[in-house]
CSV table of C-alpha atoms in Angstrom, one decimal:
chain,number,residue,atom,x,y,z
A,1,UNK,CA,39.0,49.6,-56.2
A,2,UNK,CA,37.0,47.1,-57.3
A,3,UNK,CA,37.6,46.0,-60.8
A,4,UNK,CA,36.3,43.7,-63.5
A,5,UNK,CA,38.1,42.9,-67.1
A,6,UNK,CA,36.9,40.6,-69.3
A,7,UNK,CA,38.8,39.4,-72.3
A,8,UNK,CA,39.2,39.2,-75.4
A,9,UNK,CA,37.0,42.4,-76.2
A,10,UNK,CA,36.1,40.2,-79.4
A,11,UNK,CA,36.1,37.2,-80.6
A,12,UNK,CA,34.7,35.4,-84.0
A,13,UNK,CA,34.4,31.6,-84.1
A,14,UNK,CA,33.0,29.4,-87.2
A,15,UNK,CA,29.8,27.5,-86.4
A,16,UNK,CA,30.7,24.5,-83.8
A,17,UNK,CA,33.9,25.7,-82.4
A,18,UNK,CA,34.1,25.9,-79.1
A,19,UNK,CA,36.0,28.4,-76.6
A,20,UNK,CA,36.0,30.2,-73.5
A,21,UNK,CA,35.6,34.0,-72.3
A,22,UNK,CA,37.4,35.0,-69.4
A,23,UNK,CA,36.2,37.4,-66.7
A,24,UNK,CA,39.0,38.4,-64.4
A,25,UNK,CA,37.6,40.2,-61.0
A,26,UNK,CA,39.6,42.2,-58.0
A,27,UNK,CA,37.1,42.7,-55.3
A,28,UNK,CA,37.1,42.7,-51.7
A,29,UNK,CA,34.2,40.1,-50.4
A,30,UNK,CA,32.6,38.7,-53.6
A,31,UNK,CA,28.8,38.4,-52.6
A,32,UNK,CA,28.0,36.9,-56.4
A,33,UNK,CA,29.4,37.3,-59.7
A,34,UNK,CA,26.7,37.2,-62.6
A,35,UNK,CA,27.1,36.1,-66.2
A,36,UNK,CA,24.6,38.4,-68.9
A,37,UNK,CA,24.1,38.4,-72.9
A,38,UNK,CA,23.1,41.8,-74.5
A,39,UNK,CA,21.6,42.0,-77.8
A,40,UNK,CA,22.3,45.0,-79.8
A,41,UNK,CA,20.3,48.0,-78.7
A,42,UNK,CA,18.5,45.9,-75.7
A,43,UNK,CA,18.7,45.3,-72.4
A,44,UNK,CA,21.2,42.6,-70.6
A,45,UNK,CA,19.7,39.2,-70.2
A,46,UNK,CA,20.5,37.7,-66.9
A,47,UNK,CA,22.1,34.2,-67.7
A,48,UNK,CA,23.9,32.9,-64.6
A,49,UNK,CA,24.6,33.6,-60.8
A,50,UNK,CA,27.6,32.0,-59.5
A,51,UNK,CA,28.9,32.9,-55.5
A,52,UNK,CA,31.5,30.7,-54.6
A,53,UNK,CA,35.1,29.5,-56.5
A,54,UNK,CA,34.4,25.9,-58.0
A,55,UNK,CA,30.5,26.6,-58.6
A,56,UNK,CA,29.4,25.9,-62.3
A,57,UNK,CA,26.3,26.4,-63.9
A,58,UNK,CA,25.1,25.4,-67.3
A,59,UNK,CA,22.3,26.1,-69.9
A,60,UNK,CA,22.2,25.3,-73.1
A,61,UNK,CA,25.9,25.5,-75.1
A,62,UNK,CA,27.1,27.9,-72.3
A,63,UNK,CA,28.9,27.0,-69.0
A,64,UNK,CA,30.0,29.5,-66.4
A,65,UNK,CA,32.7,28.5,-64.1
A,66,UNK,CA,34.2,30.4,-61.1
A,67,UNK,CA,37.6,30.7,-59.6
A,68,UNK,CA,39.1,32.8,-56.6
A,69,UNK,CA,40.2,35.4,-58.8
A,70,UNK,CA,38.2,34.8,-62.3
A,71,UNK,CA,35.1,33.2,-64.1
A,72,UNK,CA,35.0,31.7,-67.2
A,73,UNK,CA,32.2,31.2,-69.9
A,74,UNK,CA,32.9,28.2,-72.0
A,75,UNK,CA,30.5,28.2,-75.2
A,76,UNK,CA,30.5,24.6,-76.6
A,77,UNK,CA,29.4,23.9,-80.3
A,78,UNK,CA,28.1,27.5,-81.0
A,79,UNK,CA,25.6,28.7,-83.1
A,80,UNK,CA,25.3,31.8,-84.9
A,81,UNK,CA,22.3,32.5,-82.6
A,82,UNK,CA,24.6,32.8,-80.0
A,83,UNK,CA,26.6,35.8,-81.4
A,84,UNK,CA,26.1,38.4,-78.8
A,85,UNK,CA,28.1,40.6,-76.1
A,86,UNK,CA,28.4,38.8,-73.1
A,87,UNK,CA,28.8,40.8,-69.7
A,88,UNK,CA,30.5,39.9,-66.5
A,89,UNK,CA,29.7,41.6,-63.0
A,90,UNK,CA,30.6,41.0,-59.5
A,91,UNK,CA,28.5,42.3,-56.6
A,92,UNK,CA,30.8,43.5,-53.5
A,93,UNK,CA,29.9,44.9,-50.2
A,94,UNK,CA,29.2,48.6,-49.9
A,95,UNK,CA,30.1,50.7,-47.4
A,96,UNK,CA,26.7,50.3,-45.0
A,97,UNK,CA,25.6,46.7,-44.0
A,98,UNK,CA,23.3,44.8,-46.1
A,99,UNK,CA,23.7,46.9,-48.9
A,100,UNK,CA,25.4,45.8,-52.2
A,101,UNK,CA,27.7,47.4,-55.4
A,102,UNK,CA,27.4,45.8,-58.8
A,103,UNK,CA,30.3,46.4,-61.0
A,104,UNK,CA,30.5,45.5,-65.0
A,105,UNK,CA,33.2,44.7,-66.9
A,106,UNK,CA,33.2,46.0,-70.8
A,107,UNK,CA,32.2,43.0,-72.2
A,108,UNK,CA,33.4,40.6,-74.6
A,109,UNK,CA,31.7,40.9,-78.3
A,110,UNK,CA,31.4,37.3,-79.5
A,111,UNK,CA,30.4,36.7,-83.2
A,112,UNK,CA,29.1,33.0,-84.7
A,113,UNK,CA,30.3,32.7,-88.2
A,114,UNK,CA,27.7,29.9,-90.0
B,1,UNK,CA,5.8,38.1,-63.5
B,2,UNK,CA,6.4,41.9,-65.2
B,3,UNK,CA,10.3,42.7,-65.7
B,4,UNK,CA,11.5,45.6,-65.2
B,5,UNK,CA,9.5,48.1,-67.7
B,6,UNK,CA,11.2,51.6,-68.8
B,7,UNK,CA,9.3,54.8,-70.6
B,8,UNK,CA,9.6,56.1,-73.0
B,9,UNK,CA,11.1,53.8,-75.7
B,10,UNK,CA,12.9,56.3,-77.6
B,11,UNK,CA,13.0,60.0,-76.9
B,12,UNK,CA,14.4,62.3,-78.9
B,13,UNK,CA,15.2,66.0,-77.4
B,14,UNK,CA,16.8,69.2,-78.5
B,15,UNK,CA,20.0,70.3,-77.2
B,16,UNK,CA,19.6,71.8,-73.8
B,17,UNK,CA,16.3,70.8,-72.7
B,18,UNK,CA,15.5,68.7,-70.1
B,19,UNK,CA,14.6,64.1,-70.6
B,20,UNK,CA,12.9,62.2,-68.0
B,21,UNK,CA,13.1,58.9,-67.8
B,22,UNK,CA,11.2,56.3,-66.2
B,23,UNK,CA,12.0,53.0,-64.2
B,24,UNK,CA,9.3,50.7,-62.6
B,25,UNK,CA,11.3,47.4,-61.0
B,26,UNK,CA,10.4,43.7,-60.4
B,27,UNK,CA,7.8,43.8,-57.6
B,28,UNK,CA,9.6,43.1,-54.5
B,29,UNK,CA,13.1,44.8,-55.5
B,30,UNK,CA,14.0,47.3,-53.7
B,31,UNK,CA,17.4,48.5,-55.5
B,32,UNK,CA,17.4,50.3,-58.6
B,33,UNK,CA,20.2,50.9,-61.1
B,34,UNK,CA,20.9,53.4,-63.6
B,35,UNK,CA,23.3,53.2,-66.3
B,36,UNK,CA,24.4,54.8,-69.9
B,37,UNK,CA,25.4,52.7,-72.7
B,38,UNK,CA,26.5,55.0,-75.8
B,39,UNK,CA,26.4,53.5,-79.4
B,40,UNK,CA,29.5,50.6,-79.7
B,41,UNK,CA,30.6,51.1,-75.4
B,42,UNK,CA,29.9,49.1,-72.5
B,43,UNK,CA,28.1,49.9,-69.3
B,44,UNK,CA,28.8,53.4,-67.4
B,45,UNK,CA,27.2,53.4,-63.9
B,46,UNK,CA,25.3,56.2,-63.7
B,47,UNK,CA,23.3,56.1,-59.9
B,48,UNK,CA,22.5,53.4,-57.6
B,49,UNK,CA,19.3,53.7,-55.3
B,50,UNK,CA,18.2,51.7,-52.7
B,51,UNK,CA,15.1,51.7,-50.4
B,52,UNK,CA,14.5,55.1,-51.4
B,53,UNK,CA,18.2,56.7,-51.1
B,54,UNK,CA,20.3,57.6,-53.4
B,55,UNK,CA,23.5,55.0,-52.3
B,56,UNK,CA,26.2,56.1,-54.7
B,57,UNK,CA,26.5,58.1,-58.4
B,58,UNK,CA,29.1,57.6,-60.8
B,59,UNK,CA,31.4,59.6,-62.6
B,60,UNK,CA,28.7,62.0,-64.4
B,61,UNK,CA,28.0,65.7,-64.0
B,62,UNK,CA,25.2,67.1,-61.4
B,63,UNK,CA,23.1,67.7,-64.3
B,64,UNK,CA,22.4,63.8,-64.3
B,65,UNK,CA,19.9,63.4,-61.3
B,66,UNK,CA,17.1,60.9,-60.6
B,67,UNK,CA,15.3,59.7,-57.4
B,68,UNK,CA,13.3,56.6,-56.0
B,69,UNK,CA,9.8,56.9,-55.2
B,70,UNK,CA,8.0,55.1,-52.1
B,71,UNK,CA,6.9,52.2,-54.3
B,72,UNK,CA,10.4,51.6,-55.7
B,73,UNK,CA,10.0,53.4,-58.8
B,74,UNK,CA,12.9,55.5,-60.3
B,75,UNK,CA,13.4,58.5,-62.7
B,76,UNK,CA,16.5,59.6,-64.1
B,77,UNK,CA,16.0,63.7,-64.9
B,78,UNK,CA,19.0,64.3,-67.8
B,79,UNK,CA,19.3,68.5,-67.5
B,80,UNK,CA,20.7,71.0,-70.4
B,81,UNK,CA,21.1,68.0,-72.8
B,82,UNK,CA,24.2,67.7,-74.5
B,83,UNK,CA,24.9,66.2,-78.2
B,84,UNK,CA,26.9,63.5,-76.5
B,85,UNK,CA,24.0,62.3,-73.4
B,86,UNK,CA,22.9,60.6,-76.9
B,87,UNK,CA,22.7,56.8,-75.4
B,88,UNK,CA,20.9,53.7,-74.4
B,89,UNK,CA,19.8,54.3,-71.0
B,90,UNK,CA,19.3,51.5,-69.2
B,91,UNK,CA,17.7,50.5,-65.8
B,92,UNK,CA,18.1,47.6,-63.4
B,93,UNK,CA,16.4,46.6,-60.4
B,94,UNK,CA,17.4,43.6,-57.7
B,95,UNK,CA,17.1,42.5,-54.4
B,96,UNK,CA,20.2,41.2,-52.5
B,97,UNK,CA,21.3,39.5,-55.8
B,98,UNK,CA,21.4,39.6,-59.6
B,99,UNK,CA,20.3,42.9,-61.3
B,100,UNK,CA,17.5,42.1,-64.0
B,101,UNK,CA,17.5,44.7,-66.6
B,102,UNK,CA,14.9,46.7,-68.5
B,103,UNK,CA,14.7,47.2,-72.6
B,104,UNK,CA,16.0,50.9,-72.1
B,105,UNK,CA,15.1,54.0,-73.3
B,106,UNK,CA,17.0,55.2,-76.3
B,107,UNK,CA,17.5,58.9,-75.8
B,108,UNK,CA,18.6,61.1,-78.9
B,109,UNK,CA,19.7,64.5,-78.5
B,110,UNK,CA,19.8,66.8,-81.9
């Protein structure tokens, strides 16, 4: 069964304290891995797509990396406005040709204290 | 370019009633996903539509149903509402790659 596990469930950091969030996945035939940011009561906001091991994407203080079994979201010198829940999702082939399915992890709730 | 739009933003219903939630995908997107997110919890997969067909459904009772129209918009119907159906309902659309979410419909059952 396709699975996505994110760790830690929650993380508190001081402003400027860099860290990493982990997304481990078990899926047959990964088509893509996505990172999202979700603020309370709002829909997830798309951040990155990674397709193959070794790929990296950057956006401001965030950098996402991908290996064959996991992805990391590195946060460098975070600010309070980076506080949010970060979600990881994988796209895997479905039973019939051309279709995909999307599997989400439970998210990491990140709090940055000023 | 317009993003995914959901309506209504908020919906208050009485237990036992029916609720209809609507989703308009990004132009060109043929897949629509529905998720339920109860307060403080993760995304629970409800339904996936692609090219007008239901491709998969999550572990929810049959009173959760929906459809996708020829223009790829979608609606989610929840019959015989229960108090525990109170949640944020999120719609996402995609075309073979990343999915983009709407802002959700907050359903409150009283």
